Amino acid sequence: MIRFGIIGAGRIAKVHARSTSQHPHAQLVAISDPVEEAREALAQEYGVKAVAEAADIFNDPEIDAVIVCSPTPLHIEHIVAGVKAGKAVLCEKPIAMEVEAAEGIRAQLDGEDARVMLGFNRRFDPNFAKVHTVAQAGELGPVEQVTIISRDPAAPSKDYIKVSGGIFKDMTIHDFDMARFFLGDIATVSATGQNLEEDLKDTGDFDAAVIVLTSKDGKVATIINNRHCATGYDQRLEVSGPDGAAFAENVRPTTVRVSKREHSDALDPYLDFFLERYEAAYYNELDAFIEAVNGQRDFTPGIEDGIVALKIAQAADESARSGKVVEL
Protein backbone atom coordinates (compact mmCIF):
# COMPACT_ATOMS: atom_id res chain seq x y z
CA MET A 1 0.00 0.00 0.00
CA ILE A 2 1.41 3.38 -1.07
CA ARG A 3 0.40 6.22 1.25
CA PHE A 4 -0.19 9.54 -0.54
CA GLY A 5 -0.23 13.21 0.27
CA ILE A 6 -1.65 15.71 -2.23
CA ILE A 7 -0.39 19.27 -2.48
CA GLY A 8 -3.25 21.46 -3.65
CA ALA A 9 -7.01 21.24 -3.27
CA GLY A 10 -8.20 22.64 -6.58
CA ARG A 11 -9.82 21.01 -9.58
CA ILE A 12 -6.96 18.71 -10.57
CA ALA A 13 -6.29 17.74 -6.95
CA LYS A 14 -9.87 16.54 -6.73
CA VAL A 15 -9.26 14.25 -9.72
CA HIS A 16 -6.20 12.73 -8.05
CA ALA A 17 -7.98 12.41 -4.72
CA ARG A 18 -10.71 10.40 -6.41
CA SER A 19 -8.18 8.16 -8.18
CA THR A 20 -6.22 7.41 -5.02
CA SER A 21 -9.42 6.65 -3.13
CA GLN A 22 -10.42 4.13 -5.81
CA HIS A 23 -7.07 2.38 -6.25
CA PRO A 24 -6.64 -0.84 -4.21
CA HIS A 25 -2.94 -0.15 -3.59
CA ALA A 26 -3.23 3.55 -2.69
CA GLN A 27 -4.19 5.26 0.55
CA LEU A 28 -4.78 9.00 0.75
CA VAL A 29 -3.36 10.37 4.01
CA ALA A 30 -3.39 14.16 3.78
CA ILE A 31 -4.28 17.23 1.71
CA SER A 32 -2.28 20.45 1.80
CA ASP A 33 -3.48 23.84 0.59
CA PRO A 34 -3.04 27.39 1.94
CA VAL A 35 -6.76 28.03 1.39
CA GLU A 36 -8.43 26.64 4.49
CA GLU A 37 -11.89 26.23 3.02
CA ALA A 38 -10.58 24.29 0.01
CA ARG A 39 -8.31 21.93 1.95
CA GLU A 40 -10.85 21.24 4.66
CA ALA A 41 -13.61 20.48 2.17
CA LEU A 42 -11.50 18.03 0.17
CA ALA A 43 -10.00 16.41 3.27
CA GLN A 44 -13.41 15.92 4.84
CA GLU A 45 -14.75 14.35 1.66
CA TYR A 46 -12.13 11.61 1.91
CA GLY A 47 -11.71 11.49 5.67
CA VAL A 48 -8.03 12.52 5.69
CA LYS A 49 -5.85 15.13 7.37
CA ALA A 50 -5.88 18.74 6.17
CA VAL A 51 -2.69 20.80 6.55
CA ALA A 52 -1.86 24.34 5.51
CA GLU A 53 1.80 23.94 4.56
CA ALA A 54 3.30 21.72 1.86
CA ALA A 55 6.18 21.07 4.27
CA ASP A 56 3.75 19.20 6.50
CA ILE A 57 3.26 16.72 3.66
CA PHE A 58 6.98 16.33 2.97
CA ASN A 59 7.83 15.88 6.65
CA ASP A 60 5.08 13.37 7.39
CA PRO A 61 6.63 9.90 7.96
CA GLU A 62 3.26 8.30 7.20
CA ILE A 63 3.42 9.53 3.58
CA ASP A 64 5.35 7.57 0.94
CA ALA A 65 4.49 9.55 -2.19
CA VAL A 66 3.34 13.06 -3.09
CA ILE A 67 1.10 14.25 -5.91
CA VAL A 68 1.94 17.86 -6.76
CA CYS A 69 -1.13 19.83 -7.85
CA SER A 70 0.10 23.24 -6.79
CA PRO A 71 0.34 26.26 -9.15
CA THR A 72 2.96 25.76 -11.87
CA PRO A 73 5.49 28.30 -10.48
CA LEU A 74 5.77 26.07 -7.38
CA HIS A 75 6.28 22.76 -9.21
CA ILE A 76 10.10 22.77 -9.18
CA GLU A 77 10.21 23.75 -5.51
CA HIS A 78 7.76 21.00 -4.56
CA ILE A 79 9.42 18.32 -6.69
CA VAL A 80 12.80 19.04 -5.12
CA ALA A 81 11.38 19.15 -1.60
CA GLY A 82 9.58 15.87 -2.14
CA VAL A 83 12.65 14.08 -3.51
CA LYS A 84 14.87 15.38 -0.70
CA ALA A 85 12.30 14.18 1.82
CA GLY A 86 12.60 10.69 0.34
CA LYS A 87 9.17 10.71 -1.28
CA ALA A 88 8.24 9.55 -4.76
CA VAL A 89 6.66 12.45 -6.66
CA LEU A 90 3.95 12.61 -9.32
CA CYS A 91 3.80 16.21 -10.58
CA GLU A 92 1.19 17.80 -12.78
CA LYS A 93 2.25 19.46 -16.04
CA PRO A 94 3.95 21.68 -16.98
CA ILE A 95 7.12 21.15 -14.97
CA ALA A 96 7.70 24.93 -14.85
CA MET A 97 6.75 28.17 -16.53
CA GLU A 98 10.19 28.76 -18.09
CA VAL A 99 12.74 26.40 -19.59
CA GLU A 100 15.59 27.92 -17.56
CA ALA A 101 13.82 27.09 -14.30
CA ALA A 102 13.02 23.59 -15.51
CA GLU A 103 16.60 22.86 -16.52
CA GLY A 104 17.81 24.12 -13.14
CA ILE A 105 16.20 21.12 -11.46
CA ARG A 106 18.98 18.89 -12.76
CA ALA A 107 21.55 20.55 -10.51
CA GLN A 108 19.15 20.66 -7.56
CA LEU A 109 18.57 16.91 -7.79
CA ASP A 110 22.14 15.91 -8.61
CA GLY A 111 23.06 12.92 -6.47
CA GLU A 112 19.50 12.39 -5.26
CA ASP A 113 17.36 9.31 -5.81
CA ALA A 114 14.85 11.27 -7.92
CA ARG A 115 11.75 9.11 -8.25
CA VAL A 116 9.69 11.59 -10.25
CA MET A 117 6.94 11.17 -12.84
CA LEU A 118 5.34 13.99 -14.85
CA GLY A 119 1.57 14.08 -15.28
CA PHE A 120 1.26 13.61 -19.03
CA ASN A 121 -1.78 11.47 -18.42
CA ARG A 122 -2.83 11.16 -22.05
CA ARG A 123 -0.14 8.54 -22.59
CA PHE A 124 -2.32 6.41 -20.31
CA ASP A 125 -5.64 7.04 -22.02
CA PRO A 126 -6.88 3.58 -23.10
CA ASN A 127 -7.65 4.78 -26.64
CA PHE A 128 -4.38 6.61 -27.27
CA ALA A 129 -2.41 3.83 -25.56
CA LYS A 130 -3.97 1.28 -27.91
CA VAL A 131 -2.93 3.33 -30.94
CA HIS A 132 0.60 3.51 -29.52
CA THR A 133 0.66 -0.25 -28.99
CA VAL A 134 -0.44 -0.83 -32.58
CA ALA A 135 2.20 1.57 -33.90
CA GLN A 136 4.98 0.15 -31.73
CA ALA A 137 4.12 -3.36 -32.89
CA GLY A 138 4.87 -2.27 -36.44
CA GLU A 139 1.34 -2.90 -37.69
CA LEU A 140 1.30 0.43 -39.55
CA GLY A 141 4.85 0.19 -40.81
CA PRO A 142 7.21 3.01 -39.82
CA VAL A 143 5.15 5.92 -38.44
CA GLU A 144 5.12 8.75 -40.98
CA GLN A 145 2.45 11.21 -39.83
CA VAL A 146 0.55 11.98 -36.64
CA THR A 147 -2.48 14.25 -36.36
CA ILE A 148 -3.69 15.42 -32.95
CA ILE A 149 -6.90 17.41 -32.51
CA SER A 150 -7.67 18.99 -29.16
CA ARG A 151 -10.48 21.52 -28.80
CA ASP A 152 -12.03 22.66 -25.52
CA PRO A 153 -15.79 23.24 -25.18
CA ALA A 154 -15.15 26.82 -24.03
CA ALA A 155 -12.26 29.01 -23.00
CA PRO A 156 -11.27 29.27 -19.34
CA SER A 157 -11.62 32.60 -17.57
CA LYS A 158 -9.44 35.51 -18.63
CA ASP A 159 -7.92 35.58 -15.14
CA TYR A 160 -6.81 31.97 -15.60
CA ILE A 161 -5.43 32.55 -19.08
CA LYS A 162 -3.31 35.47 -17.88
CA VAL A 163 -1.46 33.26 -15.36
CA SER A 164 -1.53 29.98 -17.32
CA GLY A 165 1.66 30.54 -19.28
CA GLY A 166 -0.26 30.66 -22.54
CA ILE A 167 -2.01 28.14 -24.74
CA PHE A 168 1.17 26.27 -25.70
CA LYS A 169 2.35 25.66 -22.12
CA ASP A 170 -1.10 25.17 -20.65
CA MET A 171 -3.06 23.29 -23.31
CA THR A 172 -0.85 22.14 -26.18
CA ILE A 173 1.88 20.78 -23.91
CA HIS A 174 -0.11 17.55 -23.58
CA ASP A 175 -0.10 17.28 -27.37
CA PHE A 176 3.61 18.01 -27.60
CA ASP A 177 4.28 15.10 -25.27
CA MET A 178 1.89 12.89 -27.26
CA ALA A 179 3.70 13.77 -30.48
CA ARG A 180 7.05 12.83 -28.92
CA PHE A 181 5.47 9.61 -27.65
CA PHE A 182 4.99 8.57 -31.29
CA LEU A 183 7.74 10.41 -33.17
CA GLY A 184 10.68 10.63 -30.79
CA ASP A 185 12.99 13.65 -30.78
CA ILE A 186 11.60 16.81 -32.40
CA ALA A 187 13.87 18.90 -34.66
CA THR A 188 11.71 21.83 -35.81
CA VAL A 189 8.58 23.66 -34.68
CA SER A 190 6.29 25.80 -36.83
CA ALA A 191 3.18 27.35 -35.28
CA THR A 192 0.40 29.65 -36.38
CA GLY A 193 -1.53 31.32 -33.57
CA GLN A 194 -5.08 32.60 -33.94
CA ASN A 195 -7.21 35.08 -32.03
CA LEU A 196 -10.76 33.96 -32.76
CA GLU A 197 -12.50 35.29 -29.65
CA GLU A 198 -12.56 39.08 -29.52
CA ASP A 199 -13.03 39.10 -25.75
CA LEU A 200 -9.76 37.21 -25.19
CA LYS A 201 -7.44 39.33 -27.33
CA ASP A 202 -6.38 41.54 -24.42
CA THR A 203 -4.95 38.51 -22.58
CA GLY A 204 -1.98 38.59 -24.95
CA ASP A 205 -2.46 34.91 -25.69
CA PHE A 206 -3.73 32.95 -28.65
CA ASP A 207 -7.00 31.06 -28.29
CA ALA A 208 -6.38 28.68 -31.20
CA ALA A 209 -3.33 27.35 -32.98
CA VAL A 210 -2.06 24.92 -35.61
CA ILE A 211 1.42 23.51 -35.01
CA VAL A 212 3.63 21.36 -37.20
CA LEU A 213 6.43 19.38 -35.56
CA THR A 214 9.10 17.59 -37.57
CA SER A 215 11.14 14.85 -35.94
CA LYS A 216 14.86 14.38 -36.44
CA ASP A 217 14.17 11.55 -38.88
CA GLY A 218 11.58 13.44 -40.92
CA LYS A 219 8.30 12.29 -39.36
CA VAL A 220 5.64 14.98 -39.00
CA ALA A 221 2.97 15.73 -36.38
CA THR A 222 0.19 18.25 -36.96
CA ILE A 223 -1.55 19.58 -33.85
CA ILE A 224 -4.82 21.51 -34.00
CA ASN A 225 -5.99 23.39 -30.89
CA ASN A 226 -8.95 25.64 -30.16
CA ARG A 227 -10.29 27.13 -26.94
CA HIS A 228 -13.88 26.66 -28.13
CA CYS A 229 -15.82 23.86 -29.78
CA ALA A 230 -19.60 23.83 -30.22
CA THR A 231 -19.79 20.02 -30.11
CA GLY A 232 -17.95 19.56 -26.80
CA TYR A 233 -14.50 18.33 -25.83
CA ASP A 234 -13.03 17.30 -29.19
CA GLN A 235 -10.14 14.85 -28.70
CA ARG A 236 -8.90 12.84 -31.66
CA LEU A 237 -5.72 11.13 -32.76
CA GLU A 238 -4.57 9.65 -36.08
CA VAL A 239 -1.29 7.83 -36.69
CA SER A 240 -0.37 6.61 -40.15
CA GLY A 241 2.37 4.67 -41.89
CA PRO A 242 2.86 2.92 -45.24
CA ASP A 243 0.97 -0.18 -44.09
CA GLY A 244 -2.06 1.44 -42.48
CA ALA A 245 -3.48 3.97 -40.05
CA ALA A 246 -4.93 3.92 -36.53
CA PHE A 247 -7.58 6.31 -35.28
CA ALA A 248 -8.76 7.26 -31.80
CA GLU A 249 -12.13 8.97 -32.06
CA ASN A 250 -14.09 11.05 -29.58
CA VAL A 251 -15.56 9.38 -26.52
CA ARG A 252 -19.31 9.71 -25.92
CA PRO A 253 -21.54 8.73 -22.98
CA THR A 254 -23.08 5.92 -25.08
CA THR A 255 -22.70 4.36 -28.54
CA VAL A 256 -26.41 4.76 -29.31
CA ARG A 257 -27.37 6.24 -32.71
CA VAL A 258 -30.84 7.64 -33.31
CA SER A 259 -32.40 7.97 -36.76
CA LYS A 260 -35.74 9.66 -37.39
CA ARG A 261 -37.48 11.96 -39.82
CA GLU A 262 -35.51 15.04 -38.74
CA HIS A 263 -32.04 13.45 -38.73
CA SER A 264 -30.14 10.19 -39.16
CA ASP A 265 -27.41 8.53 -37.13
CA ALA A 266 -27.57 11.17 -34.37
CA LEU A 267 -25.14 10.44 -31.52
CA ASP A 268 -24.69 11.73 -27.99
CA PRO A 269 -22.48 14.85 -27.70
CA TYR A 270 -18.81 14.38 -26.87
CA LEU A 271 -17.97 14.15 -23.20
CA ASP A 272 -18.06 17.65 -21.78
CA PHE A 273 -14.55 18.25 -20.45
CA PHE A 274 -11.18 16.72 -19.61
CA LEU A 275 -12.30 15.60 -16.15
CA GLU A 276 -14.77 13.20 -17.73
CA ARG A 277 -12.89 12.39 -20.95
CA TYR A 278 -9.63 11.48 -19.25
CA GLU A 279 -10.90 9.99 -15.99
CA ALA A 280 -9.59 6.54 -16.95
CA ALA A 281 -6.27 8.07 -18.02
CA TYR A 282 -5.74 9.64 -14.60
CA TYR A 283 -6.47 6.32 -12.90
CA ASN A 284 -4.12 4.44 -15.25
CA GLU A 285 -1.46 7.09 -14.70
CA LEU A 286 -1.72 6.56 -10.95
CA ASP A 287 -1.52 2.81 -11.47
CA ALA A 288 1.68 3.22 -13.51
CA PHE A 289 3.14 5.54 -10.86
CA ILE A 290 2.45 2.97 -8.14
CA GLU A 291 4.11 0.29 -10.26
CA ALA A 292 7.15 2.56 -10.59
CA VAL A 293 7.27 3.16 -6.83
CA ASN A 294 7.19 -0.62 -6.40
CA GLY A 295 10.07 -1.06 -8.86
CA GLN A 296 7.95 -2.66 -11.58
CA ARG A 297 8.54 0.00 -14.27
CA ASP A 298 10.48 3.21 -14.87
CA PHE A 299 9.24 6.64 -13.76
CA THR A 300 8.09 7.54 -17.26
CA PRO A 301 7.25 10.16 -18.44
CA GLY A 302 9.85 11.81 -16.25
CA ILE A 303 11.64 15.07 -15.62
CA GLU A 304 13.42 15.13 -18.99
CA ASP A 305 10.11 14.60 -20.79
CA GLY A 306 8.75 17.60 -18.92
CA ILE A 307 11.72 19.75 -19.87
CA VAL A 308 11.57 18.80 -23.56
CA ALA A 309 7.80 19.40 -23.78
CA LEU A 310 8.33 22.85 -22.26
CA LYS A 311 11.08 23.60 -24.79
CA ILE A 312 8.70 22.70 -27.62
CA ALA A 313 6.00 24.90 -26.09
CA GLN A 314 8.41 27.83 -25.86
CA ALA A 315 9.53 27.24 -29.46
CA ALA A 316 5.89 27.13 -30.63
CA ASP A 317 5.18 30.48 -28.99
CA GLU A 318 8.28 31.96 -30.59
CA SER A 319 7.27 30.59 -33.99
CA ALA A 320 3.68 31.82 -33.72
CA ARG A 321 4.81 35.34 -32.84
CA SER A 322 7.70 35.58 -35.33
CA GLY A 323 6.23 33.62 -38.24
CA LYS A 324 9.46 31.62 -38.46
CA VAL A 325 10.28 27.93 -38.12
CA VAL A 326 12.17 27.35 -34.87
CA GLU A 327 14.87 24.71 -34.59
CA LEU A 328 15.32 22.85 -31.31
Tab-separated table of C-alpha atoms in Angstrom, residues 11-302:
chain	number	residue	atom	x	y	z
A	11	ARG	CA	-9.819	21.015	-9.582
A	12	ILE	CA	-6.960	18.714	-10.570
A	13	ALA	CA	-6.293	17.743	-6.948
A	14	LYS	CA	-9.873	16.536	-6.729
A	15	VAL	CA	-9.259	14.251	-9.716
A	16	HIS	CA	-6.202	12.729	-8.052
A	17	ALA	CA	-7.978	12.406	-4.719
A	18	ARG	CA	-10.712	10.404	-6.414
A	19	SER	CA	-8.180	8.164	-8.181
A	20	THR	CA	-6.218	7.413	-5.020
A	21	SER	CA	-9.420	6.654	-3.130
A	22	GLN	CA	-10.415	4.132	-5.812
A	23	HIS	CA	-7.075	2.375	-6.246
A	24	PRO	CA	-6.640	-0.838	-4.207
A	25	HIS	CA	-2.938	-0.149	-3.586
A	26	ALA	CA	-3.229	3.548	-2.686
A	27	GLN	CA	-4.193	5.260	0.546
A	28	LEU	CA	-4.777	8.997	0.748
A	29	VAL	CA	-3.364	10.367	4.008
A	30	ALA	CA	-3.394	14.163	3.783
A	31	ILE	CA	-4.281	17.234	1.708
A	32	SER	CA	-2.277	20.452	1.798
A	33	ASP	CA	-3.477	23.842	0.589
A	34	PRO	CA	-3.038	27.390	1.942
A	35	VAL	CA	-6.761	28.032	1.388
A	36	GLU	CA	-8.432	26.643	4.493
A	37	GLU	CA	-11.893	26.229	3.021
A	38	ALA	CA	-10.579	24.295	0.012
A	39	ARG	CA	-8.306	21.931	1.946
A	40	GLU	CA	-10.850	21.243	4.662
A	41	ALA	CA	-13.611	20.480	2.170
A	42	LEU	CA	-11.501	18.025	0.173
A	43	ALA	CA	-9.997	16.408	3.269
A	44	GLN	CA	-13.406	15.924	4.843
A	45	GLU	CA	-14.748	14.353	1.661
A	46	TYR	CA	-12.132	11.605	1.909
A	47	GLY	CA	-11.707	11.487	5.673
A	48	VAL	CA	-8.026	12.516	5.690
A	49	LYS	CA	-5.846	15.133	7.365
A	50	ALA	CA	-5.885	18.737	6.167
A	51	VAL	CA	-2.692	20.796	6.554
A	52	ALA	CA	-1.859	24.343	5.509
A	53	GLU	CA	1.795	23.936	4.559
A	54	ALA	CA	3.302	21.716	1.861
A	55	ALA	CA	6.181	21.071	4.274
A	56	ASP	CA	3.750	19.201	6.503
A	57	ILE	CA	3.265	16.716	3.656
A	58	PHE	CA	6.976	16.332	2.967
A	59	ASN	CA	7.835	15.876	6.649
A	60	ASP	CA	5.080	13.366	7.392
A	61	PRO	CA	6.630	9.900	7.957
A	62	GLU	CA	3.262	8.305	7.199
A	63	ILE	CA	3.424	9.531	3.579
A	64	ASP	CA	5.353	7.567	0.937
A	65	ALA	CA	4.488	9.551	-2.194
A	66	VAL	CA	3.342	13.059	-3.085
A	67	ILE	CA	1.098	14.248	-5.906
A	68	VAL	CA	1.939	17.860	-6.764
A	69	CYS	CA	-1.135	19.827	-7.853
A	70	SER	CA	0.098	23.241	-6.793
A	71	PRO	CA	0.339	26.262	-9.148
A	72	THR	CA	2.960	25.762	-11.870
A	73	PRO	CA	5.486	28.304	-10.478
A	74	LEU	CA	5.774	26.073	-7.379
A	75	HIS	CA	6.283	22.764	-9.214
A	76	ILE	CA	10.099	22.771	-9.183
A	77	GLU	CA	10.212	23.746	-5.513
A	78	HIS	CA	7.760	21.003	-4.561
A	79	ILE	CA	9.417	18.318	-6.693
A	80	VAL	CA	12.796	19.044	-5.125
A	81	ALA	CA	11.376	19.152	-1.598
A	82	GLY	CA	9.581	15.867	-2.143
A	83	VAL	CA	12.647	14.079	-3.508
A	84	LYS	CA	14.870	15.379	-0.699
A	85	ALA	CA	12.299	14.175	1.821
A	86	GLY	CA	12.599	10.687	0.345
A	87	LYS	CA	9.173	10.708	-1.284
A	88	ALA	CA	8.239	9.545	-4.757
A	89	VAL	CA	6.661	12.447	-6.664
A	90	LEU	CA	3.949	12.609	-9.324
A	91	CYS	CA	3.801	16.207	-10.576
A	92	GLU	CA	1.189	17.802	-12.783
A	93	LYS	CA	2.246	19.458	-16.041
A	94	PRO	CA	3.952	21.676	-16.981
A	95	ILE	CA	7.116	21.149	-14.973
A	96	ALA	CA	7.702	24.928	-14.851
A	97	MET	CA	6.753	28.173	-16.532
A	98	GLU	CA	10.185	28.758	-18.088
A	99	VAL	CA	12.741	26.403	-19.591
A	100	GLU	CA	15.585	27.922	-17.559
A	101	ALA	CA	13.821	27.089	-14.301
A	102	ALA	CA	13.025	23.591	-15.513
A	103	GLU	CA	16.598	22.860	-16.521
A	104	GLY	CA	17.808	24.116	-13.144
A	105	ILE	CA	16.202	21.121	-11.456
A	106	ARG	CA	18.977	18.886	-12.755
A	107	ALA	CA	21.553	20.550	-10.510
A	108	GLN	CA	19.155	20.658	-7.561
A	109	LEU	CA	18.568	16.914	-7.791
A	110	ASP	CA	22.141	15.913	-8.611
A	111	GLY	CA	23.062	12.921	-6.471
A	112	GLU	CA	19.498	12.389	-5.255
A	113	ASP	CA	17.359	9.309	-5.811
A	114	ALA	CA	14.852	11.266	-7.924
A	115	ARG	CA	11.753	9.110	-8.252
A	116	VAL	CA	9.692	11.591	-10.247
A	117	MET	CA	6.943	11.173	-12.841
A	118	LEU	CA	5.342	13.993	-14.855
A	119	GLY	CA	1.570	14.084	-15.279
A	120	PHE	CA	1.260	13.609	-19.030
A	121	ASN	CA	-1.779	11.475	-18.418
A	122	ARG	CA	-2.834	11.157	-22.053
A	123	ARG	CA	-0.141	8.536	-22.587
A	124	PHE	CA	-2.320	6.406	-20.313
A	125	ASP	CA	-5.638	7.043	-22.022
A	126	PRO	CA	-6.885	3.575	-23.101
A	127	ASN	CA	-7.649	4.776	-26.639
A	128	PHE	CA	-4.380	6.605	-27.272
A	129	ALA	CA	-2.412	3.826	-25.559
A	130	LYS	CA	-3.968	1.279	-27.909
A	131	VAL	CA	-2.928	3.332	-30.941
A	132	HIS	CA	0.604	3.505	-29.519
A	133	THR	CA	0.664	-0.253	-28.987
A	134	VAL	CA	-0.443	-0.833	-32.583
A	135	ALA	CA	2.204	1.570	-33.896
A	136	GLN	CA	4.981	0.145	-31.731
A	137	ALA	CA	4.116	-3.364	-32.888
A	138	GLY	CA	4.865	-2.271	-36.444
A	139	GLU	CA	1.339	-2.902	-37.690
A	140	LEU	CA	1.298	0.430	-39.549
A	141	GLY	CA	4.851	0.187	-40.810
A	142	PRO	CA	7.211	3.012	-39.816
A	143	VAL	CA	5.153	5.917	-38.442
A	144	GLU	CA	5.118	8.746	-40.976
A	145	GLN	CA	2.453	11.209	-39.834
A	146	VAL	CA	0.549	11.980	-36.640
A	147	THR	CA	-2.481	14.251	-36.362
A	148	ILE	CA	-3.693	15.422	-32.946
A	149	ILE	CA	-6.900	17.413	-32.509
A	150	SER	CA	-7.670	18.992	-29.156
A	151	ARG	CA	-10.477	21.517	-28.801
A	152	ASP	CA	-12.027	22.658	-25.517
A	153	PRO	CA	-15.788	23.245	-25.177
A	154	ALA	CA	-15.151	26.819	-24.033
A	155	ALA	CA	-12.259	29.008	-22.997
A	156	PRO	CA	-11.270	29.273	-19.337
A	157	SER	CA	-11.615	32.603	-17.568
A	158	LYS	CA	-9.441	35.513	-18.625
A	159	ASP	CA	-7.916	35.575	-15.138
A	160	TYR	CA	-6.810	31.966	-15.597
A	161	ILE	CA	-5.432	32.551	-19.084
A	162	LYS	CA	-3.310	35.466	-17.879
A	163	VAL	CA	-1.457	33.258	-15.363
A	164	SER	CA	-1.530	29.979	-17.323
A	165	GLY	CA	1.659	30.538	-19.282
A	166	GLY	CA	-0.260	30.660	-22.542
A	167	ILE	CA	-2.006	28.142	-24.739
A	168	PHE	CA	1.167	26.268	-25.701
A	169	LYS	CA	2.348	25.660	-22.119
A	170	ASP	CA	-1.101	25.172	-20.650
A	171	MET	CA	-3.065	23.287	-23.312
A	172	THR	CA	-0.846	22.137	-26.184
A	173	ILE	CA	1.875	20.784	-23.907
A	174	HIS	CA	-0.109	17.552	-23.583
A	175	ASP	CA	-0.104	17.278	-27.371
A	176	PHE	CA	3.613	18.005	-27.596
A	177	ASP	CA	4.280	15.098	-25.271
A	178	MET	CA	1.889	12.894	-27.260
A	179	ALA	CA	3.699	13.774	-30.483
A	180	ARG	CA	7.047	12.833	-28.923
A	181	PHE	CA	5.471	9.609	-27.649
A	182	PHE	CA	4.989	8.569	-31.288
A	183	LEU	CA	7.740	10.414	-33.172
A	184	GLY	CA	10.678	10.633	-30.788
A	185	ASP	CA	12.987	13.654	-30.777
A	186	ILE	CA	11.604	16.811	-32.397
A	187	ALA	CA	13.870	18.904	-34.658
A	188	THR	CA	11.714	21.835	-35.805
A	189	VAL	CA	8.576	23.657	-34.684
A	190	SER	CA	6.293	25.796	-36.831
A	191	ALA	CA	3.183	27.354	-35.283
A	192	THR	CA	0.397	29.651	-36.385
A	193	GLY	CA	-1.531	31.319	-33.571
A	194	GLN	CA	-5.078	32.596	-33.938
A	195	ASN	CA	-7.207	35.085	-32.029
A	196	LEU	CA	-10.757	33.963	-32.760
A	197	GLU	CA	-12.505	35.287	-29.649
A	198	GLU	CA	-12.563	39.081	-29.521
A	199	ASP	CA	-13.028	39.099	-25.751
A	200	LEU	CA	-9.763	37.210	-25.193
A	201	LYS	CA	-7.440	39.333	-27.326
A	202	ASP	CA	-6.384	41.535	-24.422
A	203	THR	CA	-4.953	38.506	-22.584
A	204	GLY	CA	-1.977	38.592	-24.947
A	205	ASP	CA	-2.462	34.910	-25.690
A	206	PHE	CA	-3.729	32.947	-28.655
A	207	ASP	CA	-7.003	31.064	-28.287
A	208	ALA	CA	-6.376	28.684	-31.195
A	209	ALA	CA	-3.329	27.349	-32.984
A	210	VAL	CA	-2.057	24.925	-35.608
A	211	ILE	CA	1.416	23.514	-35.008
A	212	VAL	CA	3.627	21.361	-37.196
A	213	LEU	CA	6.429	19.380	-35.557
A	214	THR	CA	9.095	17.591	-37.571
A	215	SER	CA	11.141	14.852	-35.943
A	216	LYS	CA	14.859	14.385	-36.442
A	217	ASP	CA	14.175	11.546	-38.882
A	218	GLY	CA	11.576	13.435	-40.924
A	219	LYS	CA	8.301	12.285	-39.360
A	220	VAL	CA	5.639	14.976	-38.995
A	221	ALA	CA	2.973	15.729	-36.383
A	222	THR	CA	0.191	18.247	-36.957
A	223	ILE	CA	-1.551	19.581	-33.848
A	224	ILE	CA	-4.824	21.508	-34.000
A	225	ASN	CA	-5.987	23.392	-30.888
A	226	ASN	CA	-8.952	25.637	-30.163
A	227	ARG	CA	-10.287	27.132	-26.943
A	228	HIS	CA	-13.880	26.660	-28.126
A	229	CYS	CA	-15.821	23.861	-29.784
A	230	ALA	CA	-19.597	23.834	-30.222
A	231	THR	CA	-19.792	20.022	-30.106
A	232	GLY	CA	-17.953	19.555	-26.803
A	233	TYR	CA	-14.495	18.332	-25.828
A	234	ASP	CA	-13.030	17.299	-29.186
A	235	GLN	CA	-10.139	14.854	-28.697
A	236	ARG	CA	-8.902	12.841	-31.657
A	237	LEU	CA	-5.716	11.127	-32.755
A	238	GLU	CA	-4.573	9.646	-36.078
A	239	VAL	CA	-1.292	7.831	-36.685
A	240	SER	CA	-0.370	6.609	-40.155
A	241	GLY	CA	2.374	4.668	-41.891
A	242	PRO	CA	2.864	2.916	-45.237
A	243	ASP	CA	0.969	-0.180	-44.088
A	244	GLY	CA	-2.064	1.443	-42.477
A	245	ALA	CA	-3.481	3.965	-40.048
A	246	ALA	CA	-4.927	3.917	-36.534
A	247	PHE	CA	-7.582	6.308	-35.284
A	248	ALA	CA	-8.759	7.259	-31.796
A	249	GLU	CA	-12.131	8.965	-32.056
A	250	ASN	CA	-14.093	11.052	-29.576
A	251	VAL	CA	-15.560	9.375	-26.524
A	252	ARG	CA	-19.305	9.711	-25.916
A	253	PRO	CA	-21.538	8.725	-22.984
A	254	THR	CA	-23.077	5.919	-25.082
A	255	THR	CA	-22.705	4.360	-28.535
A	256	VAL	CA	-26.413	4.762	-29.313
A	257	ARG	CA	-27.370	6.235	-32.710
A	258	VAL	CA	-30.843	7.644	-33.312
A	259	SER	CA	-32.401	7.966	-36.763
A	260	LYS	CA	-35.741	9.665	-37.389
A	261	ARG	CA	-37.480	11.958	-39.824
A	262	GLU	CA	-35.515	15.036	-38.743
A	263	HIS	CA	-32.041	13.445	-38.733
A	264	SER	CA	-30.144	10.187	-39.159
A	265	ASP	CA	-27.408	8.534	-37.126
A	266	ALA	CA	-27.566	11.171	-34.371
A	267	LEU	CA	-25.142	10.440	-31.521
A	268	ASP	CA	-24.687	11.728	-27.993
A	269	PRO	CA	-22.484	14.848	-27.695
A	270	TYR	CA	-18.812	14.382	-26.872
A	271	LEU	CA	-17.966	14.149	-23.198
A	272	ASP	CA	-18.062	17.646	-21.777
A	273	PHE	CA	-14.553	18.246	-20.445
A	274	PHE	CA	-11.180	16.717	-19.609
A	275	LEU	CA	-12.297	15.598	-16.145
A	276	GLU	CA	-14.769	13.195	-17.730
A	277	ARG	CA	-12.894	12.393	-20.947
A	278	TYR	CA	-9.634	11.482	-19.249
A	279	GLU	CA	-10.900	9.987	-15.991
A	280	ALA	CA	-9.588	6.537	-16.952
A	281	ALA	CA	-6.266	8.066	-18.022
A	282	TYR	CA	-5.745	9.640	-14.598
A	283	TYR	CA	-6.471	6.317	-12.905
A	284	ASN	CA	-4.119	4.436	-15.247
A	285	GLU	CA	-1.458	7.087	-14.697
A	286	LEU	CA	-1.716	6.561	-10.947
A	287	ASP	CA	-1.519	2.809	-11.469
A	288	ALA	CA	1.680	3.224	-13.511
A	289	PHE	CA	3.142	5.536	-10.860
A	290	ILE	CA	2.451	2.971	-8.139
A	291	GLU	CA	4.110	0.289	-10.260
A	292	ALA	CA	7.146	2.560	-10.593
A	293	VAL	CA	7.274	3.157	-6.833
A	294	ASN	CA	7.194	-0.621	-6.395
A	295	GLY	CA	10.066	-1.055	-8.859
A	296	GLN	CA	7.948	-2.663	-11.583
A	297	ARG	CA	8.540	0.004	-14.269
A	298	ASP	CA	10.480	3.209	-14.869
A	299	PHE	CA	9.235	6.636	-13.759
A	300	THR	CA	8.087	7.542	-17.260
A	301	PRO	CA	7.246	10.159	-18.440
A	302	GLY	CA	9.852	11.805	-16.251
